[in-house]
XYZ file of C-alpha atoms in Angstrom:
308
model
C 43.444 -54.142 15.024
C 41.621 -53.811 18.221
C 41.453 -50.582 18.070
C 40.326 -49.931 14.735
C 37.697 -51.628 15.556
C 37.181 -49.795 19.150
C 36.952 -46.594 16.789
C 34.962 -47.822 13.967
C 32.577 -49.093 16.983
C 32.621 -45.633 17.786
C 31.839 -43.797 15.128
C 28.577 -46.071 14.103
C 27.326 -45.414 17.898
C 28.005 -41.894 17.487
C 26.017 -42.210 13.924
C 23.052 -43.880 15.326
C 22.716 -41.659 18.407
C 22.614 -38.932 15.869
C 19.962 -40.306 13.514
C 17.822 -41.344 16.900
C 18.379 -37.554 18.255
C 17.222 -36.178 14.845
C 14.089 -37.978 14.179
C 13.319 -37.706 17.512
C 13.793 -33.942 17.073
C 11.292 -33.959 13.831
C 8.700 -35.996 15.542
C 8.391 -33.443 18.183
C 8.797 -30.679 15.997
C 6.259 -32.109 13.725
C 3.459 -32.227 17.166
C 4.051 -29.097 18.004
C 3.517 -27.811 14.284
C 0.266 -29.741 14.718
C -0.628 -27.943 17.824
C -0.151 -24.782 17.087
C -2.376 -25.721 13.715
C -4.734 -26.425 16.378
C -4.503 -23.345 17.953
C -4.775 -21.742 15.282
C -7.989 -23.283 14.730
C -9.689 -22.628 17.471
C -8.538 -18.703 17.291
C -10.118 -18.729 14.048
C -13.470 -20.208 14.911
C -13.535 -17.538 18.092
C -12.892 -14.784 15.630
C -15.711 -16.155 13.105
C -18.041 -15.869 16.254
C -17.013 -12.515 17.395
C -17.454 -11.307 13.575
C -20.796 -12.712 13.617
C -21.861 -10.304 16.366
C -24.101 -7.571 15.595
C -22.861 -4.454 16.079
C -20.744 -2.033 14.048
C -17.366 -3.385 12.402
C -14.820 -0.538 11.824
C -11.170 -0.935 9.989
C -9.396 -0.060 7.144
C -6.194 -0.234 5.172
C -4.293 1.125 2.436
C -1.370 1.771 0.653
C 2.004 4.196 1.524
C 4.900 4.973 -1.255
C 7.483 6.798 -1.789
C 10.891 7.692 -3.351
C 13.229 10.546 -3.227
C 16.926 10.901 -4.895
C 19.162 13.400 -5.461
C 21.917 14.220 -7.711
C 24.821 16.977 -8.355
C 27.635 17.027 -11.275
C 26.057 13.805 -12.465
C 27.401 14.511 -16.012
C 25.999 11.591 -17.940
C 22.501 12.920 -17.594
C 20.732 15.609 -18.998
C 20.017 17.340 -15.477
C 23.158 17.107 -13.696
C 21.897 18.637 -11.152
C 18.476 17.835 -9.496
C 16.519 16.413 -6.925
C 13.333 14.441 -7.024
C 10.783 12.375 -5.052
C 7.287 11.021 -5.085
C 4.884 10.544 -1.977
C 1.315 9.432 -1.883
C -1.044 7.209 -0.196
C -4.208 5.674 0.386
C -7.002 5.127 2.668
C -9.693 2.311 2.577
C -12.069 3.011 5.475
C -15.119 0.896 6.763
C -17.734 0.942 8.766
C -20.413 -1.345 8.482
C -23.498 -2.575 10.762
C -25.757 -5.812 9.586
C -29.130 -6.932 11.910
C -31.672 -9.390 11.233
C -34.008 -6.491 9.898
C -31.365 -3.733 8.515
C -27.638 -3.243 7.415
C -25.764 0.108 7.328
C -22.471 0.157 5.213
C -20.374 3.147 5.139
C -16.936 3.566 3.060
C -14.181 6.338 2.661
C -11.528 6.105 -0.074
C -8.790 8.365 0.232
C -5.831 8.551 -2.388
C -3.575 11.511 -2.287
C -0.231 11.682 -4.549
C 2.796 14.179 -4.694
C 5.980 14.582 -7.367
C 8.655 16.357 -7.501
C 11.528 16.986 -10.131
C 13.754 20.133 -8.956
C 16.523 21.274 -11.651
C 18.673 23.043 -9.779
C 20.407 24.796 -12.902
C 16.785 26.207 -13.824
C 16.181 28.977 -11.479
C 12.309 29.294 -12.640
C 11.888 25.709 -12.140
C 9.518 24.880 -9.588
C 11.281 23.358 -6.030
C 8.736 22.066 -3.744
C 5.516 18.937 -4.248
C 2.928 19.274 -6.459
C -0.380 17.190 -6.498
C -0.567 14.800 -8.864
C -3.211 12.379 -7.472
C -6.422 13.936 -5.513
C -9.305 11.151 -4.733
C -11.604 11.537 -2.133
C -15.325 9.412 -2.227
C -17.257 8.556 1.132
C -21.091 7.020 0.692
C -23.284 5.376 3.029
C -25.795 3.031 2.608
C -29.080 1.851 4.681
C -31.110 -0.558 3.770
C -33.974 -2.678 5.426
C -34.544 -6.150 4.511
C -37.092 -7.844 2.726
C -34.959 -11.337 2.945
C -31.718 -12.220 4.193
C -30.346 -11.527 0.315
C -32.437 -8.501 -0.530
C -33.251 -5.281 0.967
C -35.169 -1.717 -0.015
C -32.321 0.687 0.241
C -31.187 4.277 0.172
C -27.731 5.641 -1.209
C -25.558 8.887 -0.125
C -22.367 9.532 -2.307
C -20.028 12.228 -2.351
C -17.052 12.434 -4.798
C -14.696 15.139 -4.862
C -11.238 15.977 -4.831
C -9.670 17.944 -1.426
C -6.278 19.360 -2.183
C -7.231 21.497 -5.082
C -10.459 22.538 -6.386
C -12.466 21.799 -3.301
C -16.249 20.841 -4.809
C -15.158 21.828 -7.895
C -16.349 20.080 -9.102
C -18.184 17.708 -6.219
C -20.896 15.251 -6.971
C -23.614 14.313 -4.915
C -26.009 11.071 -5.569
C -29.015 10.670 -3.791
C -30.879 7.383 -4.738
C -33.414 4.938 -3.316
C -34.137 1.391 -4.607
C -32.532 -2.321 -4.015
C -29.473 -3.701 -3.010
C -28.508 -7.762 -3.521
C -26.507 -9.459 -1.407
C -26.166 -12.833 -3.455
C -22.857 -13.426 -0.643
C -21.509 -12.228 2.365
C -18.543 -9.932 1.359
C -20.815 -8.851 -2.008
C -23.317 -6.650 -2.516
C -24.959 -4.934 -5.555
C -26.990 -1.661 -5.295
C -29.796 -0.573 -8.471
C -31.527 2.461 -7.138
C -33.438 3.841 -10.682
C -34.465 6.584 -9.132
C -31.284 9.280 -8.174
C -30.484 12.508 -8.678
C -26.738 13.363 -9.254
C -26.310 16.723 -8.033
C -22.992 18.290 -9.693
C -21.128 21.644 -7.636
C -19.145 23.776 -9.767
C -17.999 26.866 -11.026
C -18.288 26.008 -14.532
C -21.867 25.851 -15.206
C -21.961 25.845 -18.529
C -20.423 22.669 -18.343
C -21.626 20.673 -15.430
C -25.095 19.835 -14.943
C -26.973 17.960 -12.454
C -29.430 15.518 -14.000
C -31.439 12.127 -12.859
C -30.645 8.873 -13.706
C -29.761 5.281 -12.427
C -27.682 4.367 -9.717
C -25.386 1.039 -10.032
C -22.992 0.484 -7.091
C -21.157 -3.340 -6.913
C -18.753 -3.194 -3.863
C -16.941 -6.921 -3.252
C -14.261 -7.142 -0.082
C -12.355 -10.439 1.142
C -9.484 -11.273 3.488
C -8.179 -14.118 2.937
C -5.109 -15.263 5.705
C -2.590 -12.484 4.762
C -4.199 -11.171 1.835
C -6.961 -8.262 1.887
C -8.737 -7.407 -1.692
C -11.355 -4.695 -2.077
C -13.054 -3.678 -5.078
C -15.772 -0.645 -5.928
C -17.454 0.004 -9.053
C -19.920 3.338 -9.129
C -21.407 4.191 -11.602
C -24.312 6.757 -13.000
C -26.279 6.828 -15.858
C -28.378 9.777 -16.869
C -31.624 9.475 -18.097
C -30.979 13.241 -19.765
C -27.838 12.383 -22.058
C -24.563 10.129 -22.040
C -22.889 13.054 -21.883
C -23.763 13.268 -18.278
C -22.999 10.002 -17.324
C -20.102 8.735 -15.588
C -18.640 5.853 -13.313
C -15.785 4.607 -11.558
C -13.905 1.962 -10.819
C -11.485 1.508 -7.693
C -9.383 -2.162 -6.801
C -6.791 -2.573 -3.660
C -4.351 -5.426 -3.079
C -2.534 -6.488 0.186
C -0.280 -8.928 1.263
C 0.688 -8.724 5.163
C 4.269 -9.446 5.408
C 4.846 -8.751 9.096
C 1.896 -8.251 11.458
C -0.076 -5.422 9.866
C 2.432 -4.251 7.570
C 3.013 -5.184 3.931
C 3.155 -4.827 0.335
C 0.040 -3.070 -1.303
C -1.152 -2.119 -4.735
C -4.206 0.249 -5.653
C -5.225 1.093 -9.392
C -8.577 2.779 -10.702
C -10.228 3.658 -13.917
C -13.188 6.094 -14.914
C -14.973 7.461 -17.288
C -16.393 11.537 -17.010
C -16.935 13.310 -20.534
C -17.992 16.599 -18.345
C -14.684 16.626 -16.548
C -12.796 15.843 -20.545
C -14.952 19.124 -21.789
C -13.688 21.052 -18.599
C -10.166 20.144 -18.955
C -9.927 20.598 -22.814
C -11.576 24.246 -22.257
C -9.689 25.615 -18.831
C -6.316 23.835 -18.812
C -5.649 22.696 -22.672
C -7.087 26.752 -23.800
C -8.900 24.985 -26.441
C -12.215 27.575 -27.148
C -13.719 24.975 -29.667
C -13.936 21.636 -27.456
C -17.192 20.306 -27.401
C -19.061 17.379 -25.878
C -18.804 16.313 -29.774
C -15.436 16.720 -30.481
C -13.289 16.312 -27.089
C -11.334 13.291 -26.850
C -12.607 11.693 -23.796
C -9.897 9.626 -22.433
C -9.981 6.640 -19.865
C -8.748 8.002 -16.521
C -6.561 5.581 -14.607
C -4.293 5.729 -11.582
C -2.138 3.505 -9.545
C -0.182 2.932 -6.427
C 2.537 0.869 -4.834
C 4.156 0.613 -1.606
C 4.233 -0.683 1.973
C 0.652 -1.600 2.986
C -1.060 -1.312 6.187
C -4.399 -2.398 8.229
C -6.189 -1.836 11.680
């Protein structure tokens, strides 16, 4: 009997140093989870300072994907024999200045896409990459302020695409008027007077004209997550025909210091490039500004993400 109760003594000694060692255990773990809150803190509140310099702030980020398979004798398909693989990315780049009297903001967008589908059976099948996505838009804007929310301001904007077709067609916009900043990662540019020059080959069908400039640009980082979205867009003062605007949105989520998982999509609206495509690639001899179907253009990405 005695020692029964030596071992039940025992075991509840053993139980109670236990329970004292574990909440001991969370009451330190919980202060140093408070510390390094603290820490945190303060890091953030030295970063919020060092943002608020004046000088120029450069970064960007973007999106990488990619796939790539391969397959031979696979009989229960209708290409037994074939390889395939996509590849693209993106590129959101930044550089922007902001003084009591002036800001400067300059952006480059960069979104380049490549597919393959090799049947190996086919011998006049086509083995290597082709393009499939071609974006390329960088624009810079100065303006001097009348207050700390609005400013008289001037507007450069190229759009083209760079892997095929080089500034052909390319679009320039030169414009002067206001930009709003009603907050601090939004602005909002209305320049009435701008002139969108338009390079290309086919004349016949694009034409430069004036119009209205409309530019809303909003960016945020929020902890781990990093949102950007651009909408340009001009309207001609000749004919809707010649207007024309797009709309470009990127998503991040930092998973492990600068990497992550990112997603970019974009939409937009060109009747002259719908005419161009329905007459060069499509052969169609009676396509008109009248008559073409003029199509919403969209796009999207997903893969790892990255920033700097």
């Amino acid at each position: 009997m005695k020692k029964i109760l030596l071992i039940l003594a025992m075991l509840a000694s053993t139980v109670y140093s236990f329970s004292q060692t574990k909440e001991e255990l969370q009451a330190a773990k919980a202060s140093k989870t408070d510390s390094i809150a603290a820490i945190q803190g303060r890091a953030d509140a030295i970063q919020a300072q060092i943002d608020a310099l004046p000088g120029w702030k450069v970064g960007a980020f973007g999106t990488i994907g990619g796939s790539f398979s391969g397959f031979n004798n696979w009989y229960a398909q209708e290409t037994p024999n074939n390889s395939a693989g996509t590849l693209g990315f993106t590129v959101n780049g930044f550089a922007n200045r902001n003084e009591s009297k002036y800001f400067w903001r300059s952006a480059l967008t960069l979104n380049l896409n490549w597919v393959k589908f090799d049947d190996k059976d086919d011998p006049d099948d086509r083995d290597g990459f082709r393009q499939a996505t071609d974006i390329f838009n960088i624009s810079s804007l100065y303006g001097r302020k009348l207050s700390e929310k609005f400013a008289i301001s001037g507007l450069v904007e190229y759009r083209t695409t760079i892997l095929s077709n080089f500034n052909d067609p390319g679009y320039l916009d030169l414009g002067v008027g206001a930009t709003w900043t009603p907050a601090k990662d939004l602005f909002i540019v209305i320049h009435p007077l701008n002139y969108n020059f338009v390079f290309s080959s086919g004349d016949s069908i694009f034409e430069s004209s004036l119009g209205a400039k409309i530019v809303a640009d909003y960016s945020k980082d929020l902890g781990a997550i990093n949102f950007k979205t651009n909408l340009s867009m001009f309207q001609s003062y000749e004919s809707s025909n010649l207007s024309n605007w797009t709309w470009t949105n990127s998503f991040s989520y930092t998973l492990w210091k600068m990497i992550g998982i990112g997603f970019d999509f974009g939409l937009r609206d060109n009747k002259q490039e719908a005419l161009n495509y329905a007459l060069t690639t499509l052969g169609d001899p009676t396509a008109t500004f009248d008559n073409i179907d003029n199509d919403l253009q969209t796009y999207y990405t997903i893969g790892l993400s990255y920033k700097f």
